[in-house]
Amino acid sequence: MAGMAAHSQQARAAAPADAEAAPLQEVVVTGSRITTPNLDAISPVTAVTSEEIKQTGVTKIEDLINSLPQVTADQGSGLSMNSTGVATINLRGLGPQRTLVLINGRRLMGGDPNAGAPSVTNLGYGSAADVNQVPVALVDRVDVLTGGAASTYGADAVAGVVNFIMNDHFEGVRLDANAGIYNHSNHEGWINPLLVKEGFPGVTGSNWDGQNKDLTLIMGHNFADGAGNFEGYLGYRRVSPITADHRDHAACVVDNNLDISSGASFAPYVCGGSSNSAPSVIYNQTTFKSVQVDPNGNLIPKYQLYNYAASHYLQRIDERYTAGFFGHLKFNDHVEAYTEFMFMDDDTRGNYAAAGMFLGSGFATLNGLRDGNWNLNCGTGGFGNAGMNPFLTQNEYTTLCSPGSLGTNPAANGDVQLLMARRNVEGGPREDEYTHTTWRGVFGARGEIVPDWNYDASFTFGKTRSTDFHNNDTSSSRMQDAMLAILDPTTGQPVCRSHNSGCVPWNIFNPASAYGAVTPGALNYISVPALVQGQSEEDIFTSFVSGDLTHAGVKLPTADDGLKVVVGLEYRRETIQFRPDEEFISADLSGIGSPTVGYDAGYHVWEGFTELRLPLASNLPFVKKLDFETGYRYSSYTSGFDTNTFKFGLEWQPISDVRLRASYNRAVRVPNAAELFKPTYVALDSGADACALGNAALCNLTNGGVAAPPSPAGQYNGQIGGNVNLKPEVGKTTNVGLVFTPTFVPGFNATLDYTDIKMTNVITSYGPNLIQANCVASGSPTSSWCEMIHRDPNGTLWASPQGYTVDPLLNIGGLENKSIDLGLAYRFDLGGWGRIRSRLDGTYLLNLKINPGGGVAEYDCSARFGPDCTPVTPKWRHRLTADWDTPVTGFSAGATWRFFGKANNTLLDPTNPDYVGAKVIAANGPPPDATIPTISYLDLRVSYTWEKITLRLGVNNVLDKDPPLIDTINSGGNQPFAESNTFPSLYDTAGRYVFANATIDF
């Protein structure tokens, strides 16, 4: 890839002639602790400079990192309902928990101790770093290293390392200001008729919204005659929201009409929605056909879905404060003290669909167990009796209360149970507010022990506090209370039968009732906040010595330099606390499957490590340089396991123009505290119910031969949580590469690297689909597979917390990424016309194989998207930049071409578990989202420097291209990264982005 070598070669080529006389300074490259007098790294490293960052106009560092072709989009500001409020980096599509993030070569702690909260169930995110902590204005360089680096940095560096090198030596005063805004012209004419057909408002015209503001003040001062430097910074960022109803391509949920059970699947897009709708929807618990309340209080066949897409955020509102300092003081050659401190307080909110009475979230009971239904008071006697809900019409009373009607399990007092839903549209959208507050500090000393031997000892601490505040949600118990209304015999007005303090009757049966519709008092009563709090801490003590044995004579006669060695020890402690409030503990919050339990957990690890680099030969015919490197780390965890990681590398430079490199790494990712210790609970899980989709064999084995009703929302429950028996994942990386820096083409360099990362013992779960398939294959209802399927009294896996699939975390999976990375860089003079600077970073994804375990064949997700391949991973991606330094002093202009290759829908892929079958496809042909086409984005910019002021102006996505559209329920699989009809962390969802940046030095 366009690696560190390419970047450093550019820097050396551009240096003035007299630079050769300057003494070489030893530096440490990402991926090694060994100092070297040049920037040549055996492992491929891509570097992005501070100037390149500023040219993009980003105020969020993840937006830049996600534009690199070897990075797969992950958590970011474009997610709303599936957000955790953090920004994470996912190298090679292997998961952010397998990418290690560093600041100045030291580990950045996990960013979300609330990982696994009911809104996001991936426990692996507990150890993934939140790069919101990184102040963009202070980044000097970003190094992205491919492949395992666990022998150097410890566990989790399996897919690679992202190292933020900070500007910790600044002198002076600098003000860095950024401002940007999105502009979009709604031009998808085919969507508005679909919106209007479903009764949703159309979207037209042009919008200017989603403003971004970022301001950073940096102050630094050298002291002690240049032996010391202290630098401090203050930062503020404000991001304004963008709602989906301001973009035609996201204003409704596009539905490709997948219907496996009927066999008549796929059709042109329609605007879909949720059956958890308004007015109220009630289901027949035998046939599972539904009726809906009409404006006059009559029950008629369901006619109105809920457009939950419109209120989603395409960009979350966000406010961040950062502050910190960097300092160092060299007392003498033997002692240099250094310190770092970083503080962040980030508050972000994601709006999404209104809460309400969800199917399966009621507190009615059957045989002493909660069955997910809702109680309705019909009273004893005929229509209008004293115990009857006064909001019921005659039609509703007959349909719901009569013997054999939709009401089931009648009680002695006339109460019946309903499987029903009612969206709280009067209350507005839910607002999930995520606050993350972090502290990170480093204290250390380094220096020379004796000539050729140095030491470095440091203590790093990190603390993350997170608060997930759920506002405008609804309480299941209060909705039930407010739904059981009667007439007060004194006033003749509806009151709550319970007479509980504050209870106001909730009329969800008759909008035209003489007693009024839904009142503000009822909304206030049923609406509740909910809170989840978490805290994680990380302490690291690292100490190592490094030596150059050249002068000691430990060298080969064929080489100019001798052996370099590093030996060190490290101790790391990780703790986590998870604290849900009573709404979560009691599962009273509507839509929460079962009680969410708090926990405290942690572990610590002792480690020893070493690295060696031995020049084998130099300045010989066809061997200008031949170096060998190796490293090893032993780790002992209190979690009950020990790990061994190592690396081998070889670099051969036959001539000045060509350098060949190869390496092999063994890395591990250890299960984090949440994956080990989080208690199990019932929540929405991935997958479906094959019995509900027509699989008679599964029905015979798990439901007495009766077909199960499908979930109207396409969502099913699983029993999920941690597992104390988990073991470390293992990753083995092979890299082979070429660096070409032809002396006959000054200013040009190229890199070509092949990478194969293969993982075993991957922590994952079987998933409901695989469990059901193996149950069928077993042929026995008492097999271990079939016994993992627990159906509720209605035979469902969704209508109550009693229906779920046991889906524990296990070391059963495998992952493999094979890629070829290409990097090209060229600088050349135009004489009197200035100079051109260009760079290409491209990745060709050979395959991204996933082995789910359980005897299921592995499948390939490269150039595919679907429920089991999310987010999308194109075969080819590149980022090409070209900048012109004009003859006008200080003035430059540039452009960036971002390209994403096409991808195919796994629903149509016979080699993928998502395949729906030839019969379904043939019924109406392939779906409208059979393929995501290639897409290109063009970004333009100009900059001008005058004395101590630099101004930059730019436009990203100049042509205002819409993102490619998919059905995020069927084709996206209801997975976290498929939202708003696309993959919002990868593609530009908001339109054209206009930005300005100013850097002022005082």
Short mmCIF file of C-alpha atoms in Angstrom, two decimals, residues 442-724:
data_model
loop_
_atom_site.label_atom_id
_atom_site.label_comp_id
_atom_site.label_asym_id
_atom_site.label_seq_id
_atom_site.Cartn_x
_atom_site.Cartn_y
_atom_site.Cartn_z
CA VAL A 442 1.12 9.17 30.71
CA PHE A 443 4.10 9.66 33.02
CA GLY A 444 7.50 8.36 32.01
CA ALA A 445 11.23 8.71 31.79
CA ARG A 446 13.72 7.72 29.14
CA GLY A 447 17.38 8.15 28.49
CA GLU A 448 20.76 6.61 27.95
CA ILE A 449 22.03 3.99 30.38
CA VAL A 450 25.46 3.70 28.81
CA PRO A 451 26.50 4.37 25.22
CA ASP A 452 24.38 2.28 22.82
CA TRP A 453 21.91 1.30 25.57
CA ASN A 454 18.73 3.22 26.39
CA TYR A 455 15.71 2.73 28.60
CA ASP A 456 12.08 3.84 28.56
CA ALA A 457 9.71 3.37 31.50
CA SER A 458 6.18 4.73 31.61
CA PHE A 459 2.86 4.47 33.40
CA THR A 460 -0.33 5.00 31.36
CA PHE A 461 -3.76 5.26 32.90
CA GLY A 462 -7.10 5.63 31.21
CA LYS A 463 -10.64 5.97 32.49
CA THR A 464 -13.88 6.07 30.51
CA ARG A 465 -17.26 6.94 31.98
CA SER A 466 -20.27 6.49 29.76
CA THR A 467 -23.91 7.32 30.26
CA ASP A 468 -26.68 6.15 27.95
CA PHE A 469 -29.74 8.28 28.71
CA HIS A 470 -32.88 7.10 26.96
CA ASN A 471 -35.40 9.94 26.80
CA ASN A 472 -38.97 9.85 25.56
CA ASP A 473 -39.24 6.09 25.97
CA THR A 474 -42.32 4.40 27.38
CA SER A 475 -42.98 2.26 30.42
CA SER A 476 -44.75 -1.04 29.76
CA SER A 477 -46.27 -1.12 33.24
CA ARG A 478 -47.54 2.46 32.98
CA MET A 479 -48.99 1.91 29.52
CA GLN A 480 -50.79 -1.14 30.89
CA ASP A 481 -52.02 0.88 33.86
CA ALA A 482 -53.25 3.76 31.67
CA MET A 483 -54.88 1.34 29.23
CA LEU A 484 -57.13 -0.17 31.96
CA ALA A 485 -59.56 2.74 32.16
CA ILE A 486 -63.08 2.84 33.60
CA LEU A 487 -65.71 5.55 34.04
CA ASP A 488 -65.69 7.32 37.40
CA PRO A 489 -69.25 6.86 38.72
CA THR A 490 -69.11 10.31 40.32
CA THR A 491 -67.69 12.46 37.53
CA GLY A 492 -68.65 10.33 34.56
CA GLN A 493 -65.13 10.78 33.19
CA PRO A 494 -62.54 8.10 32.41
CA VAL A 495 -60.08 7.29 35.20
CA CYS A 496 -57.45 4.61 35.68
CA ARG A 497 -58.91 1.49 37.25
CA SER A 498 -55.89 1.21 39.54
CA HIS A 499 -56.33 4.78 40.88
CA ASN A 500 -52.53 4.92 40.99
CA SER A 501 -51.12 8.36 41.68
CA GLY A 502 -50.53 10.32 38.49
CA CYS A 503 -52.19 7.78 36.20
CA VAL A 504 -54.14 9.33 33.31
CA PRO A 505 -56.23 7.12 30.98
CA TRP A 506 -54.63 6.48 27.59
CA ASN A 507 -57.12 6.40 24.74
CA ILE A 508 -55.65 4.19 22.01
CA PHE A 509 -58.96 2.72 20.83
CA ASN A 510 -61.13 5.55 19.53
CA PRO A 511 -59.67 8.78 18.12
CA ALA A 512 -63.21 10.12 17.79
CA SER A 513 -64.22 9.38 21.38
CA ALA A 514 -66.36 11.94 23.16
CA TYR A 515 -63.87 11.68 26.02
CA GLY A 516 -61.06 12.94 23.82
CA ALA A 517 -58.06 11.37 22.15
CA VAL A 518 -54.58 10.96 23.65
CA THR A 519 -54.02 13.73 26.18
CA PRO A 520 -50.78 15.42 27.33
CA GLY A 521 -51.44 14.01 30.78
CA ALA A 522 -51.47 10.47 29.44
CA LEU A 523 -48.27 11.08 27.50
CA ASN A 524 -46.55 12.40 30.60
CA TYR A 525 -47.60 9.35 32.57
CA ILE A 526 -46.52 6.64 30.11
CA SER A 527 -43.28 8.37 29.12
CA VAL A 528 -40.22 7.52 31.20
CA PRO A 529 -36.50 8.08 31.02
CA ALA A 530 -34.02 5.24 31.41
CA LEU A 531 -30.35 5.23 32.24
CA VAL A 532 -27.37 2.94 31.81
CA GLN A 533 -24.05 3.95 33.30
CA GLY A 534 -20.69 2.32 32.82
CA GLN A 535 -17.08 2.86 33.72
CA SER A 536 -13.91 1.20 32.55
CA GLU A 537 -10.34 1.70 33.70
CA GLU A 538 -7.00 0.69 32.24
CA ASP A 539 -3.61 0.92 33.92
CA ILE A 540 -0.41 0.01 32.04
CA PHE A 541 3.16 -0.04 33.29
CA THR A 542 5.75 -0.57 30.54
CA SER A 543 9.50 -0.71 30.90
CA PHE A 544 12.06 -1.74 28.32
CA VAL A 545 15.69 -1.33 27.38
CA SER A 546 17.01 -1.12 23.85
CA GLY A 547 20.56 -1.64 22.73
CA ASP A 548 22.74 -1.43 19.66
CA LEU A 549 25.43 -4.12 19.81
CA THR A 550 27.35 -2.90 16.78
CA HIS A 551 30.18 -1.44 18.81
CA ALA A 552 30.24 -4.54 20.99
CA GLY A 553 31.13 -6.54 17.92
CA VAL A 554 27.84 -8.46 17.67
CA LYS A 555 27.55 -8.16 13.94
CA LEU A 556 28.03 -10.24 10.85
CA PRO A 557 31.12 -9.59 8.75
CA THR A 558 28.89 -9.07 5.73
CA ALA A 559 26.97 -6.20 7.35
CA ASP A 560 27.87 -2.65 8.29
CA ASP A 561 25.67 -2.58 11.41
CA GLY A 562 25.19 -5.01 14.26
CA LEU A 563 22.35 -6.53 16.22
CA LYS A 564 19.74 -4.25 17.76
CA VAL A 565 17.69 -5.61 20.63
CA VAL A 566 14.76 -4.62 22.86
CA VAL A 567 13.81 -6.41 26.09
CA GLY A 568 10.90 -5.32 28.26
CA LEU A 569 8.18 -6.04 30.79
CA GLU A 570 4.57 -4.84 30.87
CA TYR A 571 1.69 -5.00 33.32
CA ARG A 572 -1.87 -4.13 32.34
CA ARG A 573 -5.08 -4.00 34.42
CA GLU A 574 -8.55 -3.77 32.90
CA THR A 575 -11.78 -3.24 34.87
CA ILE A 576 -15.38 -2.55 33.89
CA GLN A 577 -18.57 -1.60 35.72
CA PHE A 578 -22.05 -1.73 34.19
CA ARG A 579 -24.97 -0.09 35.99
CA PRO A 580 -28.51 -0.19 34.52
CA ASP A 581 -31.33 1.66 36.28
CA GLU A 582 -34.61 0.19 37.50
CA GLU A 583 -36.30 0.55 34.09
CA PHE A 584 -33.73 -1.80 32.58
CA ILE A 585 -33.40 -4.08 35.59
CA SER A 586 -37.17 -4.66 35.65
CA ALA A 587 -37.43 -4.81 31.83
CA ASP A 588 -40.18 -2.22 32.15
CA LEU A 589 -38.85 -0.14 29.27
CA SER A 590 -40.98 -1.04 26.28
CA GLY A 591 -39.16 -3.20 23.77
CA ILE A 592 -36.59 -4.54 26.25
CA GLY A 593 -36.77 -8.33 26.24
CA SER A 594 -35.73 -9.33 29.73
CA PRO A 595 -34.11 -7.77 32.80
CA THR A 596 -30.71 -6.19 32.18
CA VAL A 597 -28.31 -7.05 34.97
CA GLY A 598 -25.39 -4.95 36.15
CA TYR A 599 -21.96 -6.36 36.86
CA ASP A 600 -18.38 -5.56 37.88
CA ALA A 601 -15.52 -7.41 36.26
CA GLY A 602 -11.89 -7.21 35.29
CA TYR A 603 -8.57 -8.93 34.84
CA HIS A 604 -4.87 -8.16 34.69
CA VAL A 605 -1.95 -9.48 32.66
CA TRP A 606 1.81 -9.76 33.14
CA GLU A 607 3.91 -9.73 29.98
CA GLY A 608 7.50 -10.02 28.86
CA PHE A 609 8.62 -9.11 25.36
CA THR A 610 11.68 -8.84 23.16
CA GLU A 611 12.59 -7.70 19.66
CA LEU A 612 15.69 -8.29 17.56
CA ARG A 613 16.84 -6.74 14.29
CA LEU A 614 19.96 -8.14 12.66
CA PRO A 615 21.49 -6.79 9.44
CA LEU A 616 22.60 -9.83 7.47
CA ALA A 617 24.44 -8.05 4.68
CA SER A 618 24.92 -4.59 3.25
CA ASN A 619 26.61 -2.85 0.33
CA LEU A 620 27.33 -6.07 -1.54
CA PRO A 621 26.56 -6.86 -5.17
CA PHE A 622 22.74 -7.21 -5.43
CA VAL A 623 22.52 -6.84 -1.67
CA LYS A 624 22.48 -3.19 -0.78
CA LYS A 625 20.71 -4.19 2.41
CA LEU A 626 19.44 -7.46 3.87
CA ASP A 627 17.88 -7.28 7.36
CA PHE A 628 16.14 -9.82 9.56
CA GLU A 629 13.82 -9.00 12.46
CA THR A 630 11.94 -11.05 15.02
CA GLY A 631 9.94 -10.46 18.16
CA TYR A 632 8.25 -12.45 20.92
CA ARG A 633 5.83 -11.71 23.77
CA TYR A 634 4.63 -13.97 26.56
CA SER A 635 1.44 -12.97 28.42
CA SER A 636 -0.15 -14.47 31.51
CA TYR A 637 -3.77 -13.48 32.22
CA THR A 638 -5.73 -13.82 35.43
CA SER A 639 -8.65 -14.84 33.20
CA GLY A 640 -7.08 -18.30 33.15
CA PHE A 641 -4.96 -18.47 30.02
CA ASP A 642 -1.47 -17.66 28.75
CA THR A 643 -0.59 -16.49 25.24
CA ASN A 644 2.47 -16.49 23.00
CA THR A 645 2.84 -14.05 20.11
CA PHE A 646 5.75 -13.60 17.75
CA LYS A 647 6.88 -12.16 14.44
CA PHE A 648 9.54 -12.77 11.79
CA GLY A 649 10.47 -10.35 9.04
CA LEU A 650 12.96 -10.08 6.23
CA GLU A 651 13.89 -7.06 4.13
CA TRP A 652 16.06 -7.29 1.01
CA GLN A 653 17.16 -4.30 -1.00
CA PRO A 654 19.09 -5.60 -4.02
CA ILE A 655 19.62 -2.14 -5.49
CA SER A 656 18.78 1.39 -4.40
CA ASP A 657 15.60 1.43 -6.45
CA VAL A 658 13.96 -1.77 -5.19
CA ARG A 659 13.18 -3.08 -1.73
CA LEU A 660 11.46 -6.43 -1.05
CA ARG A 661 9.89 -7.25 2.31
CA ALA A 662 8.18 -10.24 3.89
CA SER A 663 6.89 -10.94 7.38
CA TYR A 664 4.93 -13.45 9.40
CA ASN A 665 3.08 -12.58 12.62
CA ARG A 666 1.16 -14.52 15.22
CA ALA A 667 -1.18 -12.27 17.18
CA VAL A 668 -4.04 -12.77 19.63
CA ARG A 669 -7.16 -11.00 20.76
CA VAL A 670 -8.22 -11.86 24.27
CA PRO A 671 -11.88 -11.75 25.28
CA ASN A 672 -12.64 -8.49 27.03
CA ALA A 673 -14.28 -8.25 30.43
CA ALA A 674 -17.78 -7.82 28.98
CA GLU A 675 -17.45 -10.90 26.75
CA LEU A 676 -16.27 -12.92 29.74
CA PHE A 677 -18.49 -11.75 32.54
CA LYS A 678 -21.68 -10.01 31.32
CA PRO A 679 -24.74 -11.95 32.60
CA THR A 680 -27.05 -13.49 30.02
CA TYR A 681 -30.33 -11.82 29.07
CA VAL A 682 -32.97 -11.91 26.32
CA ALA A 683 -32.74 -9.26 23.61
CA LEU A 684 -33.18 -8.87 19.88
CA ASP A 685 -30.77 -11.16 18.05
CA SER A 686 -29.84 -11.57 14.41
CA GLY A 687 -31.48 -14.18 12.24
CA ALA A 688 -35.06 -15.33 11.67
CA ASP A 689 -37.39 -18.23 12.45
CA ALA A 690 -37.37 -20.85 9.68
CA CYS A 691 -40.56 -22.41 11.08
CA ALA A 692 -42.31 -19.09 10.49
CA LEU A 693 -40.92 -19.05 6.94
CA GLY A 694 -42.34 -22.43 5.94
CA ASN A 695 -39.74 -24.96 7.17
CA ALA A 696 -42.06 -27.81 8.21
CA ALA A 697 -39.22 -29.92 9.59
CA LEU A 698 -38.28 -27.26 12.13
CA CYS A 699 -41.95 -26.83 13.07
CA ASN A 700 -42.24 -30.58 13.69
CA LEU A 701 -39.16 -30.61 15.90
CA THR A 702 -39.76 -27.46 17.93
CA ASN A 703 -43.42 -26.47 17.70
CA GLY A 704 -45.48 -29.66 17.61
CA GLY A 705 -45.85 -29.52 13.84
CA VAL A 706 -47.63 -26.17 13.92
CA ALA A 707 -46.39 -23.30 11.75
CA ALA A 708 -45.10 -20.42 13.85
CA PRO A 709 -46.20 -16.86 13.12
CA PRO A 710 -43.54 -14.57 11.63
CA SER A 711 -42.49 -11.39 13.41
CA PRO A 712 -44.14 -8.39 11.73
CA ALA A 713 -40.96 -6.40 12.35
CA GLY A 714 -38.63 -9.17 11.16
CA GLN A 715 -36.95 -9.23 14.58
CA TYR A 716 -36.43 -12.26 16.83
CA ASN A 717 -35.15 -12.80 20.36
CA GLY A 718 -31.98 -14.46 21.51
CA GLN A 719 -30.54 -15.23 24.92
CA ILE A 720 -27.15 -13.58 24.78
CA GLY A 721 -24.39 -12.45 27.12
CA GLY A 722 -20.87 -13.31 28.25
CA ASN A 723 -19.11 -16.62 28.71
CA VAL A 724 -16.34 -17.14 31.31
#
